[in-house]
Short mmCIF file of C-alpha atoms in Angstrom, two decimals:
data_model
loop_
_atom_site.label_atom_id
_atom_site.label_comp_id
_atom_site.label_asym_id
_atom_site.label_seq_id
_atom_site.Cartn_x
_atom_site.Cartn_y
_atom_site.Cartn_z
CA UNK Q 2 18.30 -5.45 -6.15
CA UNK Q 3 17.28 -6.61 -2.69
CA UNK Q 4 17.16 -4.17 0.22
CA UNK Q 5 17.05 -5.57 3.75
CA UNK Q 6 15.69 -3.46 6.59
CA UNK Q 7 16.77 -3.80 10.21
CA UNK Q 8 15.09 -2.12 13.17
CA UNK Q 9 16.48 -1.28 16.58
CA UNK Q 10 14.39 -2.67 19.44
CA UNK Q 11 14.50 -0.63 22.68
CA UNK Q 12 13.05 2.88 22.33
CA UNK Q 13 12.52 2.38 18.60
CA UNK Q 14 9.93 -0.38 18.26
CA UNK Q 15 9.50 -0.84 21.98
CA UNK Q 16 8.70 1.64 24.76
CA UNK Q 17 9.09 1.41 28.54
CA UNK Q 18 6.31 2.21 30.99
CA UNK Q 19 8.75 2.40 33.93
CA UNK Q 20 12.34 3.57 34.34
CA UNK Q 21 15.15 1.16 35.19
CA UNK Q 22 15.30 2.17 38.86
CA UNK Q 23 11.59 1.40 39.25
CA UNK Q 24 12.10 -1.96 37.54
CA UNK Q 25 15.00 -2.68 39.92
CA UNK Q 26 12.86 -1.77 42.93
CA UNK Q 27 10.18 -4.21 41.77
CA UNK Q 28 12.76 -6.96 41.46
CA UNK Q 29 14.61 -6.14 44.70
CA UNK Q 30 12.09 -4.72 47.19
CA UNK Q 31 13.65 -2.83 50.09
CA UNK Q 32 17.11 -2.97 48.54
CA UNK Q 33 19.83 -1.49 50.76
CA UNK Q 34 21.06 2.02 50.02
CA UNK Q 35 23.66 1.96 47.28
CA UNK Q 36 22.64 -1.43 45.89
CA UNK Q 37 21.00 0.00 42.78
CA UNK Q 38 23.93 2.26 41.91
CA UNK Q 39 26.37 -0.61 42.40
CA UNK Q 40 24.21 -2.94 40.31
CA UNK Q 41 24.01 -0.38 37.52
CA UNK Q 42 27.77 0.17 37.49
CA UNK Q 43 28.59 -3.54 37.33
CA UNK Q 44 25.80 -4.24 34.85
CA UNK Q 45 26.97 -1.62 32.36
CA UNK Q 46 30.61 -2.67 32.67
CA UNK Q 47 29.58 -6.25 31.87
CA UNK Q 48 27.21 -5.09 29.14
CA UNK Q 49 29.90 -3.03 27.40
CA UNK Q 50 32.33 -5.94 27.71
CA UNK Q 51 29.79 -8.12 25.86
CA UNK Q 52 28.89 -10.45 28.72
CA UNK Q 53 26.15 -12.84 27.60
CA UNK Q 54 24.17 -12.15 30.80
CA UNK Q 55 25.16 -8.79 32.33
CA UNK Q 56 22.11 -9.02 34.60
CA UNK Q 57 23.61 -12.08 36.32
CA UNK Q 58 26.96 -10.32 36.69
CA UNK Q 59 25.26 -7.32 38.31
CA UNK Q 60 23.16 -9.33 40.72
CA UNK Q 61 26.07 -11.59 41.67
CA UNK Q 62 27.99 -8.45 42.64
CA UNK Q 63 25.33 -6.93 44.86
CA UNK Q 64 24.37 -10.17 46.58
CA UNK Q 65 28.02 -10.53 47.50
CA UNK Q 66 28.34 -6.97 48.77
CA UNK Q 67 24.93 -6.19 50.31
CA UNK Q 68 22.51 -7.89 52.66
CA UNK Q 69 19.98 -9.13 50.10
CA UNK Q 70 17.98 -12.21 50.97
CA UNK Q 71 17.57 -13.69 47.51
CA UNK Q 72 20.15 -15.49 45.41
CA UNK Q 73 21.37 -14.03 42.08
CA UNK Q 74 19.36 -16.50 39.96
CA UNK Q 75 16.10 -15.51 41.66
CA UNK Q 76 16.86 -11.83 41.22
CA UNK Q 77 17.76 -12.24 37.55
CA UNK Q 78 14.48 -14.02 36.88
CA UNK Q 79 12.46 -11.46 38.84
CA UNK Q 80 14.16 -8.54 37.16
CA UNK Q 81 13.69 -10.02 33.70
CA UNK Q 82 9.97 -10.46 34.31
CA UNK Q 83 9.67 -6.93 35.73
CA UNK Q 84 11.48 -5.49 32.72
CA UNK Q 85 9.34 -7.44 30.26
CA UNK Q 86 6.18 -6.34 32.06
CA UNK Q 87 7.30 -2.71 31.71
CA UNK Q 88 7.53 -2.85 27.91
CA UNK Q 89 4.99 -2.04 25.27
CA UNK Q 90 4.96 -1.79 21.48
CA UNK Q 91 2.85 1.04 20.05
CA UNK Q 92 0.34 -0.12 17.47
CA UNK Q 93 1.78 2.24 14.87
CA UNK Q 94 5.28 0.78 15.28
CA UNK Q 95 3.97 -2.78 15.07
CA UNK Q 96 1.98 -1.98 11.95
CA UNK Q 97 5.01 -0.31 10.35
CA UNK Q 98 7.22 -3.32 11.10
CA UNK Q 99 4.66 -5.73 9.64
CA UNK Q 100 4.21 -3.57 6.55
CA UNK Q 101 7.97 -3.50 5.88
CA UNK Q 102 8.34 -7.22 6.61
CA UNK Q 103 5.65 -8.00 4.05
CA UNK Q 104 7.73 -6.33 1.32
CA UNK Q 105 11.39 -6.47 2.37
CA UNK Q 106 13.71 -8.92 4.17
CA UNK Q 107 13.47 -7.58 7.71
CA UNK Q 108 15.40 -8.05 10.93
CA UNK Q 109 16.05 -6.76 14.42
CA UNK Q 110 19.53 -5.42 15.23
CA UNK Q 111 19.91 -4.46 18.88
CA UNK Q 112 22.44 -3.95 21.63
CA UNK Q 113 21.54 -6.12 24.61
CA UNK Q 114 21.59 -9.48 26.33
CA UNK Q 115 20.38 -12.12 23.86
CA UNK Q 116 17.96 -13.95 26.15
CA UNK Q 117 16.23 -10.77 27.31
CA UNK Q 118 16.04 -9.14 23.88
CA UNK Q 119 14.59 -12.30 22.34
CA UNK Q 120 12.13 -12.60 25.23
CA UNK Q 121 10.87 -9.09 24.45
CA UNK Q 122 10.24 -10.11 20.85
CA UNK Q 123 8.39 -13.23 21.98
CA UNK Q 124 6.33 -11.36 24.54
CA UNK Q 125 5.10 -8.89 21.96
CA UNK Q 126 4.64 -11.44 19.14
CA UNK Q 127 7.34 -9.86 16.99
CA UNK Q 128 9.72 -12.81 16.65
CA UNK Q 129 7.65 -14.39 13.90
CA UNK Q 130 7.36 -11.13 11.98
CA UNK Q 131 11.08 -10.76 11.20
CA UNK Q 132 13.56 -12.90 9.30
CA UNK Q 133 16.62 -12.39 11.52
CA UNK Q 134 17.54 -11.22 15.03
CA UNK Q 135 21.05 -9.91 15.74
CA UNK Q 136 21.94 -9.10 19.36
CA UNK Q 137 25.23 -7.53 20.41
CA UNK Q 138 26.01 -9.75 23.40
CA UNK Q 139 25.30 -12.99 21.58
CA UNK Q 140 28.71 -14.74 21.44
CA UNK Q 141 28.16 -15.33 17.72
CA UNK Q 142 27.99 -11.53 17.25
CA UNK Q 143 30.19 -10.08 20.05
CA UNK Q 144 29.98 -6.53 18.75
CA UNK Q 145 28.00 -3.49 19.88
CA UNK Q 146 26.66 -0.58 17.90
CA UNK Q 147 28.19 1.61 16.60
CA UNK Q 148 30.99 -0.88 15.82
CA UNK Q 149 30.91 -2.31 12.33
CA UNK Q 150 31.01 -5.93 13.52
CA UNK Q 151 27.35 -6.03 14.52
CA UNK Q 152 26.30 -4.66 11.12
CA UNK Q 153 28.51 -7.24 9.42
CA UNK Q 154 26.81 -9.94 11.49
CA UNK Q 155 23.44 -8.63 10.29
CA UNK Q 156 24.61 -8.80 6.68
CA UNK Q 157 25.65 -12.41 7.21
CA UNK Q 158 22.31 -13.24 8.85
CA UNK Q 159 20.26 -11.62 6.10
CA UNK Q 160 22.11 -11.34 2.77
CA UNK Q 161 20.98 -8.50 0.52
CA UNK Q 162 22.33 -5.93 -1.91
CA UNK Q 163 21.58 -2.90 0.26
CA UNK Q 164 20.69 -2.28 3.89
CA UNK Q 165 18.61 0.23 5.82
CA UNK Q 166 18.56 0.73 9.60
CA UNK Q 167 15.95 2.43 11.76
CA UNK Q 168 17.02 3.45 15.26
CA UNK Q 169 16.60 6.05 17.98
CA UNK Q 170 20.20 6.89 18.94
CA UNK Q 171 22.09 9.10 16.54
CA UNK Q 172 25.70 8.17 17.29
CA UNK Q 173 25.10 4.45 17.76
CA UNK Q 174 22.40 3.86 15.18
CA UNK Q 175 22.70 6.44 12.43
CA UNK Q 176 26.46 7.01 12.46
CA UNK Q 177 27.13 3.30 13.03
CA UNK Q 178 24.90 2.28 10.14
CA UNK Q 179 26.35 4.87 7.78
CA UNK Q 180 29.89 3.86 8.66
CA UNK Q 181 28.91 0.30 7.71
CA UNK Q 182 27.65 1.52 4.33
CA UNK Q 183 23.97 1.40 5.25
CA UNK Q 184 21.22 3.96 4.82
CA UNK Q 185 19.68 5.06 8.13
CA UNK Q 186 16.57 6.65 9.59
CA UNK Q 187 16.60 8.33 12.99
CA UNK Q 188 13.47 8.35 15.16
CA UNK Q 189 15.18 9.95 18.18
CA UNK Q 190 15.80 13.58 19.10
CA UNK Q 191 19.50 13.46 19.99
CA UNK Q 192 20.92 14.26 16.55
CA UNK Q 193 20.96 17.27 14.24
CA UNK Q 194 17.44 18.25 13.30
CA UNK Q 195 18.38 18.98 9.71
CA UNK Q 196 19.86 15.55 9.09
CA UNK Q 197 18.01 13.85 6.21
CA UNK Q 198 17.83 10.71 8.36
CA UNK Q 199 15.47 12.41 10.83
CA UNK Q 200 11.88 11.17 10.89
CA UNK Q 201 9.05 11.68 13.32
CA UNK Q 202 8.22 8.01 13.84
CA UNK Q 203 8.83 4.41 12.85
CA UNK Q 204 5.74 4.70 10.67
CA UNK Q 205 7.29 7.62 8.76
CA UNK Q 206 10.54 5.67 8.36
CA UNK Q 207 8.59 2.71 6.98
CA UNK Q 208 6.73 4.95 4.54
CA UNK Q 209 10.00 6.38 3.23
CA UNK Q 210 11.62 2.96 2.96
CA UNK Q 211 8.67 1.63 0.97
CA UNK Q 212 8.29 4.75 -1.15
CA UNK Q 213 4.82 5.42 0.23
CA UNK Q 214 5.61 9.04 1.02
CA UNK Q 215 5.92 9.70 -2.72
CA UNK Q 216 2.51 8.26 -3.53
#
C-alpha cells in the first residue's frame, strides 16, 4: 500500500517576515490613500474566482483608478519580488519535508497563483524535493481548498492508495482533506485543540506520518 503525502505551502512550510500591507508598500511606494484596500479587494475577488494571475487583476484595477506612476506589469513584478523576499522556510520544516520525501511520494498542494507559488518553491530549493505541485489557480486544477476538486487533482498528479495532508488552516486544510477521504494533520491554532489532527509542528506531523513517534 502506497501512501502519498501532500503539504500546504504558505504558513505551513513557509513563513512570512512581513505582512501583506508592508509587502504592498515596498512594491508601491507612496501609494495613494485607499489604493491598498482597493487592491486587496480586487485581488481576493480574482483569487477566489480562480484567476491565473490575481496580482495582475489587482494592479490593473488600481492603476486605472489611482494616480500611480508605474504600469501594472512593473507593479506585478515588483510585488512578486517583494513577496518572495519576505518568505522563509524554517530549517525544521525543510528537514521534515525532505525526510518524508525520502520515504513517501510527496507533493505540494496549495491555494494560490501558480507562477508565484512555484517561484516560492524555486527560491527556497524545494521544487526538486517533491514529486508533484498542485496549485488552485492553475487552469488545469481550477479548484480551491476546501473543495474536493483540488484534492482530486492531487490524486491524479500523484497516484497512491492513501493520502495524507499537512496544513495550517482547519476548515480549508483539515476538513477539506477529510471530506476528500484523506488523513490530515493540522499545524495551525484555529481548530479544536482536542482534534487528533492537531500537532505542534511540521516536524511532529512528519514523525507521525513516518511512525517515528512510536519508536
